[in-house]
Short mmCIF file of C-alpha atoms in Angstrom, two decimals:
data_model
loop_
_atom_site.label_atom_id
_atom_site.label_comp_id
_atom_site.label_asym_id
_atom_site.label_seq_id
_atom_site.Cartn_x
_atom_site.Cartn_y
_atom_site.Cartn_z
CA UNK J 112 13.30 37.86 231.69
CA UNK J 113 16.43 38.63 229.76
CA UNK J 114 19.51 36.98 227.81
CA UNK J 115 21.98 37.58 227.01
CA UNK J 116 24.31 35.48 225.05
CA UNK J 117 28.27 35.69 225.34
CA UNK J 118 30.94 35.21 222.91
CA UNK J 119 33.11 32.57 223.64
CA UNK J 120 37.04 32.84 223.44
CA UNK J 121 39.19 30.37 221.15
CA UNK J 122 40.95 29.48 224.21
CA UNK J 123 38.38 28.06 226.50
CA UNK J 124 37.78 24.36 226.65
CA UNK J 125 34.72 21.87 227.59
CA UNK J 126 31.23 22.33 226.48
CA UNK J 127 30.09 25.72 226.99
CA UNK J 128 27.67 26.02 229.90
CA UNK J 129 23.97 27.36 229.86
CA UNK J 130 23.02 29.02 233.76
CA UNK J 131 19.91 30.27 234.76
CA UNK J 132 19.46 32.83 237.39
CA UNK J 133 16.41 32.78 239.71
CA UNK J 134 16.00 36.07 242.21
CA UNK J 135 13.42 38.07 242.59
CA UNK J 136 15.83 41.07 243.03
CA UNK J 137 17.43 42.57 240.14
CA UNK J 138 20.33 43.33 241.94
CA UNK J 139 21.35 40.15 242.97
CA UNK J 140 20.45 38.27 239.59
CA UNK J 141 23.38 41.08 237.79
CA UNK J 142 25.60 40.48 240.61
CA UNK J 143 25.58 36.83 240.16
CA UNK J 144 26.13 37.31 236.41
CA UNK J 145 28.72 39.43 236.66
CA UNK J 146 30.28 36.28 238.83
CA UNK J 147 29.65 33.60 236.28
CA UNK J 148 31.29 36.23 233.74
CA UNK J 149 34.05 36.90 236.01
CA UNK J 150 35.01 33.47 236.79
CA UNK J 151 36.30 32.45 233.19
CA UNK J 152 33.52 29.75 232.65
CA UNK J 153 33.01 28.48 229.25
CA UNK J 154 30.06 30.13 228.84
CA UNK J 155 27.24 30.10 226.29
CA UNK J 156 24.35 32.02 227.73
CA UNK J 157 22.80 33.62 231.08
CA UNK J 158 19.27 33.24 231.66
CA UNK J 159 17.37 35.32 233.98
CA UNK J 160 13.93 34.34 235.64
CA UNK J 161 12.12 36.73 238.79
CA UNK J 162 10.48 33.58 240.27
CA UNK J 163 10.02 29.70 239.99
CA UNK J 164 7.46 29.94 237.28
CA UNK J 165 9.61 32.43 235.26
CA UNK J 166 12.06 29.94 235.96
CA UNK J 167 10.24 26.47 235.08
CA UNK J 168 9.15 28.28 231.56
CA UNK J 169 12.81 28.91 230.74
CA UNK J 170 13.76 25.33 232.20
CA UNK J 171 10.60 24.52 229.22
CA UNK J 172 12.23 25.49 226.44
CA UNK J 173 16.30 26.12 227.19
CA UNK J 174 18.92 22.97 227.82
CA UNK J 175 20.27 24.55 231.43
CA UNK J 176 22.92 23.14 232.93
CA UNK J 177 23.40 24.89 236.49
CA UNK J 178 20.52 26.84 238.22
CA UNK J 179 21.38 29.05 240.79
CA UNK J 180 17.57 30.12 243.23
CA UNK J 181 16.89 31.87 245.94
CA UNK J 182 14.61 30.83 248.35
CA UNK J 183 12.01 33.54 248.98
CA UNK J 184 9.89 34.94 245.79
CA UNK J 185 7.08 36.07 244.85
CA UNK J 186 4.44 33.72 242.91
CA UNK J 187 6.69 30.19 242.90
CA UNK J 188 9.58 30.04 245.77
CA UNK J 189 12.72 28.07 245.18
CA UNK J 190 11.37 25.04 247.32
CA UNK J 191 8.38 24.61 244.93
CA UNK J 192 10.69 25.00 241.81
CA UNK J 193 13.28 22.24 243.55
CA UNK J 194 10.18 20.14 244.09
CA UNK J 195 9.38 20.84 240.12
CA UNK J 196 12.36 19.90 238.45
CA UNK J 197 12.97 16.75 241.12
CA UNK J 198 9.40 15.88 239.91
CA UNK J 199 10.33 15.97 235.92
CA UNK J 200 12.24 13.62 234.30
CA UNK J 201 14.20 16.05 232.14
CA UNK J 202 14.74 18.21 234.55
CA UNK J 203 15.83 15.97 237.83
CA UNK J 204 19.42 16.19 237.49
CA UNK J 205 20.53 19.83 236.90
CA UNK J 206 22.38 20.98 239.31
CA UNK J 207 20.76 23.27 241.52
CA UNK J 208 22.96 25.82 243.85
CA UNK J 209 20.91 27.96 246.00
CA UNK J 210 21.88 31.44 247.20
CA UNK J 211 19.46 32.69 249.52
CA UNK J 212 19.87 33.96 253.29
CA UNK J 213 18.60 30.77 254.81
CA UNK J 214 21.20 30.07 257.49
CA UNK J 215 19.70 27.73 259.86
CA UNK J 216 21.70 24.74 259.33
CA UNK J 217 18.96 22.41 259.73
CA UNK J 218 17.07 23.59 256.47
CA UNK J 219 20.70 23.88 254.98
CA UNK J 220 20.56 20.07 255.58
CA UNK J 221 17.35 20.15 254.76
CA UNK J 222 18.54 21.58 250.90
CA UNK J 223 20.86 19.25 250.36
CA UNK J 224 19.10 16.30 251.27
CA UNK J 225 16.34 17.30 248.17
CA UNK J 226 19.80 17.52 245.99
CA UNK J 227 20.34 20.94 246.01
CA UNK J 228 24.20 21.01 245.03
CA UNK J 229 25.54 23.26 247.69
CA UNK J 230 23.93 26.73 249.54
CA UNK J 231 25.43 30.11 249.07
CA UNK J 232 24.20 32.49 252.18
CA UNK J 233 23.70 35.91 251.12
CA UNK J 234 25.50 38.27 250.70
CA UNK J 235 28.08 35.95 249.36
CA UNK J 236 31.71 36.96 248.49
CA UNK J 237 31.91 36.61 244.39
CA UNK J 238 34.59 33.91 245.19
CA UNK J 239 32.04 31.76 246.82
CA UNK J 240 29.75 31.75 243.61
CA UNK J 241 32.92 30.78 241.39
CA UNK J 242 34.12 28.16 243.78
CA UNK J 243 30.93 26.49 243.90
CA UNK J 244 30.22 26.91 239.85
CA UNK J 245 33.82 25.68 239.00
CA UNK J 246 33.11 22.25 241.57
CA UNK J 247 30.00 21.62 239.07
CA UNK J 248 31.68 22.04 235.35
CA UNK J 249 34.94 20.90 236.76
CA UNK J 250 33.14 17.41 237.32
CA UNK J 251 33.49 15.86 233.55
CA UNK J 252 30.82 16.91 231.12
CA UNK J 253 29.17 14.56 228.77
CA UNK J 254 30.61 15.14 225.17
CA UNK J 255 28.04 16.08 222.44
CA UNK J 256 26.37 12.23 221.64
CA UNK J 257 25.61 13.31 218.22
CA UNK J 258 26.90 9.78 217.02
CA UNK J 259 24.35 7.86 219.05
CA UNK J 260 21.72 9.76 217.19
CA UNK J 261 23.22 9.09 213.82
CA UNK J 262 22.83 5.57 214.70
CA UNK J 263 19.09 5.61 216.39
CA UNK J 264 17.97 7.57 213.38
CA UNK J 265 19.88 4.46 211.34
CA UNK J 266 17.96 2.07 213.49
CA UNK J 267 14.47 3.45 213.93
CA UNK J 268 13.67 5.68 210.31
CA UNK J 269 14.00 2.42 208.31
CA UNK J 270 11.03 0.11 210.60
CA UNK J 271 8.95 3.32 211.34
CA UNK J 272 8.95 5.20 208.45
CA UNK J 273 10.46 3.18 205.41
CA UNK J 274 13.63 5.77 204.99
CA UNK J 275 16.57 6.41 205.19
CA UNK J 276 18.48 9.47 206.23
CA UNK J 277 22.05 10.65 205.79
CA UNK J 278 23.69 12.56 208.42
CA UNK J 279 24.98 16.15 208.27
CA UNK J 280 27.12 18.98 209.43
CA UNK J 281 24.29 21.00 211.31
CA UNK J 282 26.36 23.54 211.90
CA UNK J 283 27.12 24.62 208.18
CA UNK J 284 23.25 24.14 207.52
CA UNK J 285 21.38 27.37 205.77
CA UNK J 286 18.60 28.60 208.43
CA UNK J 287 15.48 27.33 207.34
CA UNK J 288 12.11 29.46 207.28
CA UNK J 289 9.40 26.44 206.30
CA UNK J 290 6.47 25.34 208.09
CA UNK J 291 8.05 22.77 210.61
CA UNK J 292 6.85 20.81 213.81
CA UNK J 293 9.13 21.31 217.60
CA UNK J 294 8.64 18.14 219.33
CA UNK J 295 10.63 17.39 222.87
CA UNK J 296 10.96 14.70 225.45
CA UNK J 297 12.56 14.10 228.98
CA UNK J 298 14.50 10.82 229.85
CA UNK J 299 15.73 9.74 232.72
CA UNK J 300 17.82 6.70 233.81
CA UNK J 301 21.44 5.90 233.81
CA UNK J 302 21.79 9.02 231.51
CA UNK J 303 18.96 11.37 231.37
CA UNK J 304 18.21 14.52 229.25
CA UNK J 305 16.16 15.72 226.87
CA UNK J 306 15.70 14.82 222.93
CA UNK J 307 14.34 17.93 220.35
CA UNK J 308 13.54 17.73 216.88
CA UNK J 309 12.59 20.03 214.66
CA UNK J 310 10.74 18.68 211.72
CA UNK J 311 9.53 20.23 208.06
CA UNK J 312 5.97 19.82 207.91
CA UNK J 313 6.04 18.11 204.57
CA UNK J 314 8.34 15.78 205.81
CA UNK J 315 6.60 14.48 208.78
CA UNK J 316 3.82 14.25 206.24
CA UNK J 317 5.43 11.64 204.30
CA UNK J 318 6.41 9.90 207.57
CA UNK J 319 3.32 9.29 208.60
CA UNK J 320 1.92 8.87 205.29
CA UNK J 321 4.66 5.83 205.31
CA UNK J 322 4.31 4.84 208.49
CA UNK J 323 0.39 4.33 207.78
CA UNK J 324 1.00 3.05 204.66
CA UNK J 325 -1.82 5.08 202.58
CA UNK J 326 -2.34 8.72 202.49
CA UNK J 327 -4.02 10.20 205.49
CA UNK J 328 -7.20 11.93 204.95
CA UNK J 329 -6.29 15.67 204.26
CA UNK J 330 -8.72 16.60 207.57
CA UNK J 331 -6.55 14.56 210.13
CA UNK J 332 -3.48 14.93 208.49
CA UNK J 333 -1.98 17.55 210.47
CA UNK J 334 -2.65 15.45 213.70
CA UNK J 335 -1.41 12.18 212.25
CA UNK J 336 1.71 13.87 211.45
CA UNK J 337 2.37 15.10 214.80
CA UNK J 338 1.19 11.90 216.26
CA UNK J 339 4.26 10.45 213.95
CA UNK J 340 6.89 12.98 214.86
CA UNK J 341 5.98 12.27 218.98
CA UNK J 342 6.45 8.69 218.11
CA UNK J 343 9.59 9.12 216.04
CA UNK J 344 10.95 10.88 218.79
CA UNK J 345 9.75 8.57 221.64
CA UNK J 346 11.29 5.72 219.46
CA UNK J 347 14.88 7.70 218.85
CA UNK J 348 14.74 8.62 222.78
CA UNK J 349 14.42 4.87 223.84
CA UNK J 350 17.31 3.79 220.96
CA UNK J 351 19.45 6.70 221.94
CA UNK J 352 18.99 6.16 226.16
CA UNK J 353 19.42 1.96 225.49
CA UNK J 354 22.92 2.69 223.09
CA UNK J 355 24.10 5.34 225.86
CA UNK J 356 23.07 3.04 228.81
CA UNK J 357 24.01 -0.01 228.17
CA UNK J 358 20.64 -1.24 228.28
CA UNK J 359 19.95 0.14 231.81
CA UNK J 360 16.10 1.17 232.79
CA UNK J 361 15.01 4.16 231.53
CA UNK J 362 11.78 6.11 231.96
CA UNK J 363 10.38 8.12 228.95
CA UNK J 364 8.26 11.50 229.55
CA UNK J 365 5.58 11.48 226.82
CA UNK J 366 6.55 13.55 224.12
CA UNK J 367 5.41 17.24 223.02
CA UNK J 368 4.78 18.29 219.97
CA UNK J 369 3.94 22.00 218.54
CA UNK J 370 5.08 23.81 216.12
CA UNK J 371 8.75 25.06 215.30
CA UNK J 372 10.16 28.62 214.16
CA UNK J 373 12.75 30.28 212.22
CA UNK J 374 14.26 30.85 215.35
CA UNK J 375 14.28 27.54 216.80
CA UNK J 376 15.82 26.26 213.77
CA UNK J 377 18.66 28.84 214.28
CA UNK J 378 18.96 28.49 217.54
CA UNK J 379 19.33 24.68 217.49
CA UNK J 380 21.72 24.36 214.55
CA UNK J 381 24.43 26.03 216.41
CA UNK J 382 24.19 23.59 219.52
CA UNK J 383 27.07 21.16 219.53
CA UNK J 384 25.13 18.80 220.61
CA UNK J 385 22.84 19.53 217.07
CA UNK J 386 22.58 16.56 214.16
CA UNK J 387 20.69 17.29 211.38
CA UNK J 388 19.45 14.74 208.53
CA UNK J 389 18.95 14.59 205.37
CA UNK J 390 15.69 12.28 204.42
CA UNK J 391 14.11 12.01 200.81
CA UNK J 392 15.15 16.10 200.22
CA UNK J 393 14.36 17.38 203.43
CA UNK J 394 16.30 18.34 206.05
CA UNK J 395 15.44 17.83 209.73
CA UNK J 396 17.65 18.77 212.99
CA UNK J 397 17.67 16.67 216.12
CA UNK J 398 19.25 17.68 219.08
CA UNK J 399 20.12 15.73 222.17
CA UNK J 400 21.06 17.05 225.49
CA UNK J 401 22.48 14.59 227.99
CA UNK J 402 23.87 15.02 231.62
CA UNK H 68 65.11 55.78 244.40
CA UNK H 69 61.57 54.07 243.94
CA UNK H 70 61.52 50.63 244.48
CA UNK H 71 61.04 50.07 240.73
CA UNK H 72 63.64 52.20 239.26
CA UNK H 73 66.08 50.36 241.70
CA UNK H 74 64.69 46.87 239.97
CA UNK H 75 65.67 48.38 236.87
CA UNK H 76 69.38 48.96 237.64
CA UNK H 77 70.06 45.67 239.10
CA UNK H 78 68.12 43.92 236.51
CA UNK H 79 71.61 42.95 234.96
CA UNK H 80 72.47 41.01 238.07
CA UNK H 81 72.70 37.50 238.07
CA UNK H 82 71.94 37.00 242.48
CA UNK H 83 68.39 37.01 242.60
CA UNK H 84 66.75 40.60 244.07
CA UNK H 85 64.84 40.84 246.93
CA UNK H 86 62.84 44.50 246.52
CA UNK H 87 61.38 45.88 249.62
CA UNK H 88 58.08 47.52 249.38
CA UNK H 89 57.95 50.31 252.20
CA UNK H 90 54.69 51.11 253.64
CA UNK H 91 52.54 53.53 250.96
CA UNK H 92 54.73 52.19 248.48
CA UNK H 93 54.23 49.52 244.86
CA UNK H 94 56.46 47.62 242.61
CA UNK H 95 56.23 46.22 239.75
CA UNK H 96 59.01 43.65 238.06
CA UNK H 97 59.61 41.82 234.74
CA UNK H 98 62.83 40.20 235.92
CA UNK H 99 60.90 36.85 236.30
CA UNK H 100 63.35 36.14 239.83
CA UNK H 101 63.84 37.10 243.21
CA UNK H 102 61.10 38.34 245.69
CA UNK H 103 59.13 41.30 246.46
CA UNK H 104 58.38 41.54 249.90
CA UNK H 105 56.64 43.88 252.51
CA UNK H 106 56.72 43.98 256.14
CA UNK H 107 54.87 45.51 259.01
CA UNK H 108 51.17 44.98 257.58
CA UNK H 109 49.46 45.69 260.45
CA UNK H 110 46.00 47.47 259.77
CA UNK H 111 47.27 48.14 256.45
CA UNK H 112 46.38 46.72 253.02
CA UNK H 113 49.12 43.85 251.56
CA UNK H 114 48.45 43.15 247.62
CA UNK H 115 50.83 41.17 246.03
CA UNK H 116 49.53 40.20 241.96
CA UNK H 117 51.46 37.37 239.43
CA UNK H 118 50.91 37.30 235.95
CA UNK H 119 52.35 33.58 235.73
CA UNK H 120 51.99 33.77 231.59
CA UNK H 121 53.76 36.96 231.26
CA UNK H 122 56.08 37.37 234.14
CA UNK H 123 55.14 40.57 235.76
CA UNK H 124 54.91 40.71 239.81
CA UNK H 125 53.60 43.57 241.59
CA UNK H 126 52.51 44.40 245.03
CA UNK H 127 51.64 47.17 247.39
CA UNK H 128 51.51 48.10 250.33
CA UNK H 129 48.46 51.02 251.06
CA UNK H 130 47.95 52.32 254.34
CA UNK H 131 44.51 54.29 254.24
CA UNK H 132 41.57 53.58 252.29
CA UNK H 133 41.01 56.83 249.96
CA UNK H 134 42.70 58.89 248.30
CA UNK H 135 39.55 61.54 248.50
CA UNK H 136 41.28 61.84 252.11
CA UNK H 137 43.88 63.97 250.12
CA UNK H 138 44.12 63.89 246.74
CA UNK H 139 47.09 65.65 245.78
CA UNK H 140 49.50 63.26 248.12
CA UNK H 141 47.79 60.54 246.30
CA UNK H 142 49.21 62.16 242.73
CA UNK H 143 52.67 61.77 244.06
CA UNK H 144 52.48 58.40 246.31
CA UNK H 145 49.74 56.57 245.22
CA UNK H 146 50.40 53.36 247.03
CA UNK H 147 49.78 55.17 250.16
CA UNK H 148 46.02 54.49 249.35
CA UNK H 149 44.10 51.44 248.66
CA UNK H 150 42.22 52.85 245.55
CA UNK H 151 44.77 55.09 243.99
CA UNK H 152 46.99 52.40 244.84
CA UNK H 153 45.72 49.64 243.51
CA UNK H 154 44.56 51.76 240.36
CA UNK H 155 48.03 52.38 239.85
CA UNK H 156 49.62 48.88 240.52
CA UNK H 157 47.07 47.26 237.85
CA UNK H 158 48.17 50.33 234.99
CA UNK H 159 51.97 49.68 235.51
CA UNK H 160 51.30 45.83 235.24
CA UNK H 161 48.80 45.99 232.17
CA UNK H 162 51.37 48.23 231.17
CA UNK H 163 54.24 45.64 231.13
CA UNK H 164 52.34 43.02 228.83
CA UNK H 165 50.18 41.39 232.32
CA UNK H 166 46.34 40.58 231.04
CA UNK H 167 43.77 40.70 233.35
CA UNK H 168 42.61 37.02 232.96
CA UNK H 169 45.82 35.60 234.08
CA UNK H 170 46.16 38.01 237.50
CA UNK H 171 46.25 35.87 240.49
CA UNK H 172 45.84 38.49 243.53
CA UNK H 173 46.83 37.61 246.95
CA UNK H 174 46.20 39.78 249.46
CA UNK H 175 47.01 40.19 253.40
CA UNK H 176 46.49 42.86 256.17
CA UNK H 177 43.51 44.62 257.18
CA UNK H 178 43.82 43.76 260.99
CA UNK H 179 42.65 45.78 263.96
CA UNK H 180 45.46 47.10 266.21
CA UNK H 181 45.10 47.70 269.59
CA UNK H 182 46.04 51.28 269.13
CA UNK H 183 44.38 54.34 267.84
CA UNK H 184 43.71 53.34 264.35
CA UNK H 185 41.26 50.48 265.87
CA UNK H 186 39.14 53.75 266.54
CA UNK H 187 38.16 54.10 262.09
CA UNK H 188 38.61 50.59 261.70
CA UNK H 189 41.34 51.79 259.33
CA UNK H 190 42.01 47.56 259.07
CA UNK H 191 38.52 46.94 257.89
CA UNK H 192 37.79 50.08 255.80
CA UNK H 193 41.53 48.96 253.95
CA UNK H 194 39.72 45.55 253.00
CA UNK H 195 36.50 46.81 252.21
CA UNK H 196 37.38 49.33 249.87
CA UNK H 197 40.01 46.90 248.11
CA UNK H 198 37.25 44.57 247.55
CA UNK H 199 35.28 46.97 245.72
CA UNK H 200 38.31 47.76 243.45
CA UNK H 201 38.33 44.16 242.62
CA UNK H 202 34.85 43.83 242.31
CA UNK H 203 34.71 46.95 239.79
CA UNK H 204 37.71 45.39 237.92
CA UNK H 205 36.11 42.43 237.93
CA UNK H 206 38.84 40.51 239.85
CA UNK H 207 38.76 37.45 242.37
CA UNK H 208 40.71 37.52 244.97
CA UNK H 209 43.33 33.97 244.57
CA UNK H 210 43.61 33.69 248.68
CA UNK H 211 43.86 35.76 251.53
CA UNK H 212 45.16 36.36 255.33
CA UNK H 213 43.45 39.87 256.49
CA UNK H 214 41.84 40.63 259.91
CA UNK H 215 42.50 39.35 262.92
CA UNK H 216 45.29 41.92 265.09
CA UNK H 217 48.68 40.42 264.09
CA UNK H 218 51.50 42.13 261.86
CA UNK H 219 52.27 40.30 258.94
CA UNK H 220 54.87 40.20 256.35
CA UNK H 221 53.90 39.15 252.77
CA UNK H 222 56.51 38.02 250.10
CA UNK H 223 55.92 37.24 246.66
CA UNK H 224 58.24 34.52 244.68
CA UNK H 225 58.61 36.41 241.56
CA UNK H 226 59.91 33.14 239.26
CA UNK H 227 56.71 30.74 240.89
CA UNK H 228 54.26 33.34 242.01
CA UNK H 229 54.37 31.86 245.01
CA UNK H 230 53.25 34.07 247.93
CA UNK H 231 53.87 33.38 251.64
CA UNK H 232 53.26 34.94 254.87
CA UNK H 233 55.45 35.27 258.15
CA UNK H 234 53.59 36.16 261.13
CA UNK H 235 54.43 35.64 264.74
CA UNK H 236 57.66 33.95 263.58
CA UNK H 237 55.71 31.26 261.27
CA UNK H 238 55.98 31.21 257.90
CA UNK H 239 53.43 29.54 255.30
CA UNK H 240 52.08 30.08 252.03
CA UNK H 241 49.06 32.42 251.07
#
C-alpha cells in the first residue's frame, strides 16, 4: 500500500478530493493514477490498496471520497468490498466506480443496481476514467461544516462535561506530541459521514472526572475516560447530524475509541474540514467529514 | 515558404488568414484569427491543439507513424511523422507561451483506405502511436473523428478554438 500526497495549485477550486485505488495489478493501479493526476482534479491524496481488505483498512482510517475497484482479486474481490461499505454506515455513500473487464451487461446492471456509480471495462481509454471522475466531483461537494461543530461542542460540553470550549484556527495549531485518545464514528441519514476526535489524555480525564462528578478510581480511569470521549463523540455526532438534517432520522455506528499519534494530530489539523478547541488549557481537534 | 513563416508575413493583415497545412506538414500561430486547416486526411493523422488562455493554435498533419522509419527525413520534415511530429508541434507551442494544462487537442484521421496502405494499417498504427504520445505527455484527447474509411478535412477556428470537420460534403464540429 502506498501514498502519495500531491501538492495542490493556488488555482484549483472545491474541496480537494481523497481516491483510493483498488487492483490487484500494479500496473493498472499507476495507470489509473496517472489519470486522476492527469485530469486536473483538485486533488489531495491517492491511496493504493491490492485487494478489498487492503482496501476496507484504508476506508478504516482515511476520509475517501471516490473508490475506483476492480472486480477480480485475490483475498477480498470488489463484490465483497461493495457489499462492505453498503453494509457500514460511514462508508455507504462513497462513490464507488468500478474498472474491471466484466462486460456482460447483465452484471453491469447488476453493479449499478448495488450503487456502484458507473463501470469502466478494461482496458479503458484515460478519457473514460476522467469523464467518469469529473461526473462525481462536478456534482456539488459539501463545504467543510466546521460551524456545526462549533455549535454541537457549544451545546453538548456544557450538560456532559460542565465546560466550555472556545473554538480555534486548527490549521495554525502547533503539532502536538502528548498522550491523546483517536475516537471515530459513522452516521448515516439525510447527511452521513464520519466524526474524529482526537483527545489529550488529561483532558478526557477531567471530562469524565466531570461528567462523573468525583474522581475516578486511578485503576479504571483510563477506561472511564475513553468511555467519556465515545460518548462525547456519540453526543456531538447526533447534535451535529440533527443541526445538518433538519432533524431527519439518523442512525449512529457505535463509536471507537483507541489511542491517537503525533501523526494523527498532524494529519488531521490540516483537513479543512478540522476544528480544534480550546477547553480548560487543552487543546483538542475534531474533525467532521460529511457527503 | 513553411506554413509558419508565411503566418508571420501576413500577420500585419487585417482579413483574417486561412493557413493550409499540407500533408507531413505543422503550424503554429499567435495571431489569435483566421483558421488553420488541413485536407485530405485519409489514413493519416489530423491534430489540431488551442491554447484558449494564451492564443496559440497549432496542428499537423503526419502521414506515417515513426520517424525510426527514417530518421534523417524526420530532422528536416517532422510533421511527416506522428511522433516527431507531434514532438515538434507541442515544442513550437510551449515555445510561444501555450502551457500544457490549458491544451485542448482535437484530433481526426486514422481511417482505413481501400487501397494499399489498408495492407500496415497505416490508419490505425497513425492513432495508436499518437495516443501513446499523449499518454507519455500526459494529455487527453478534447474529442475525436478517426477510423472509419472516409477523407476528412479538419479546420481549426484560431480566435474560438473551435474545430470542425467536413467529410462527404457535411460539415460539423469536432
Amino acid at each position: 500500500m502506498t501514498n502519495t500526497t500531491l501538492e495542490m495549485t493556488s488555482s484549483e477550486v472545491g474541496n480537494p478530493v481523497n481516491i483510493l485505488i483498488v487492483d490487484d495489478s500494479d500496473i493498472i493501479r499507476r495507470m489509473i493514477a496517472r489519470t486522476i493526476e492527469m485530469s486536473g482534479l483538485p486533488l489531495s491524496s491517492i491511496h493504493e490498496a491490492a485487494n478489498g481488505r487492503e482496501a476496507l483498512s484504508v476506508l478504516d482510517r482515511t476520509w475517501i471520497d471516490v473508490v475506483l475497484a476492480d472486480l477480480n482479486m485475490p483475498i477480498m474481490g470488489g463484490l465483497e468490498l461493495l457489499d462492505r461499505t453498503r453494509e457500514d454506515a460511514a462508508l455507504r455513500d462513497i462513490p464507488v466506480i468500478v474498472v474491471s473487464t466484466e462486460s456482460c451487461e447483465e452484471r453491469v446492471d447488476e453493479l449499478e443496481k448495488r450503487g456502484v456509480h458507473a463501470v469502466v471495462r478494461k482496458p479503458f481509454r484515460p478519457e473514460q476514467i476522467r469523464d467518469v471522475l469529473l461526473s462525481i466531483t462536478d456534482r456539488e461537494r459539501p463545504a467543510a461544516r466546521t460551524d456545526a461543530l462549533g455549535r454541537a461542542v457549544d451545546e453538548v460540553l456544557p450538560l456532559l462535561t460542565f465546560m466550555n470550549a472556545i473554538q480555534l484556527d486548527a490549521a495554525s495549531l502547533a503539532p502536538s506530541s502528548q498522550t491523546m485518545m483517536h475516537a471515530r464514528m459513522g452516521f448515516s441519514g439525510s447527511v452521513s459521514g464520519i466524526l474524529s476526535a482526537l483527545v489529550p489524555f488529561s483532558l478526557a480525564r477531567t471530562m469524565s472526572e466531570n461528567a462523573l462528578g468525583e474522581p475516578s478510581s486511578s485503576k479504571d480511569a483510563d477506561m472511564i475516560a475513553g468511555d467519556t470521549v465515545g460518548e462525547l463523540l456519540n453526543t456531538l455526532a447526533g447534535t451535529v447530524v440533527s443541526d445538518l438534517g433538519n432533524g431527519a432520522a439518523f442512525d449512529l455506528a457505535p463509536p471507537e475509541v483507541g489511542t491517537g499519534s503525533a501523526t494523527d494530530w498532524a494529519d488531521m489539523q490540516v483537513q479543512p474540514t478540522c476544528a480544534a478547541f480550546e477547553v480548560e488549557g487543552h487543546t483538542m481537534l475534531l474533525n467532521l467529514n460529511v457527503r | 515558404m513553411s506554413a509558419d513563416t508565411n503566418l508571420k508575413s501576413r500577420r500585419q493583415c487585417a482579413v483574417p488568414t486561412r493557413t493550409i497545412v499540407g500533408i507531413s506538414e505543422l503550424a503554429v500561430s499567435t495571431v489569435g484569427s483566421g483558421t488553420l486547416v488541413t485536407h485530405s486526411l485519409g489514413s493519416c493523422m489530423g491534430v489540431s491543439i488551442h491554447d484558449p488562455v494564451a492564443h496559440v493554435g497549432g496542428m499537423l498533419h503526419a502521414m506515417m507513424p515513426l520517424s525510426a522509419a527514417d530518421p534523417e527525413r524526420a530532422r528536416t520534415k517532422p510533421g511527416m511523422y506522428v511522433d516527431s511530429g507531434m514532438t515538434t508541434l507541442l515544442e513550437r507551442m510551449f515555445a510561444l507561451g501555450a502551457t500544457k494544462r490549458n491544451l485542448v487537442i482535437r484530433v481526426a484521421g486514422g481511417a482505413s483506405n481501400m487501397d494499399s496502405d489498408s495492407v500496415f494499417r497505416i490508419g490505425e498504427r497513425n492513432y495508436t502511436v499518437l495516443r501513446k504520445i499523449l499518454w507519455k505527455n500526459a494529455l487527453f484527447i478534447q474529442s475525436e473523428d478517426v477510423g472509419g474509411s472516409k477523407s476528412r478535412t479538419m479546420t481549426l477556428d484560431l480566435a474560438t478554438g473551435e474545430t470542425t470537420i467536413k467529410s462527404n460534403g457535411v460539415m460539423r464540429p469536432l
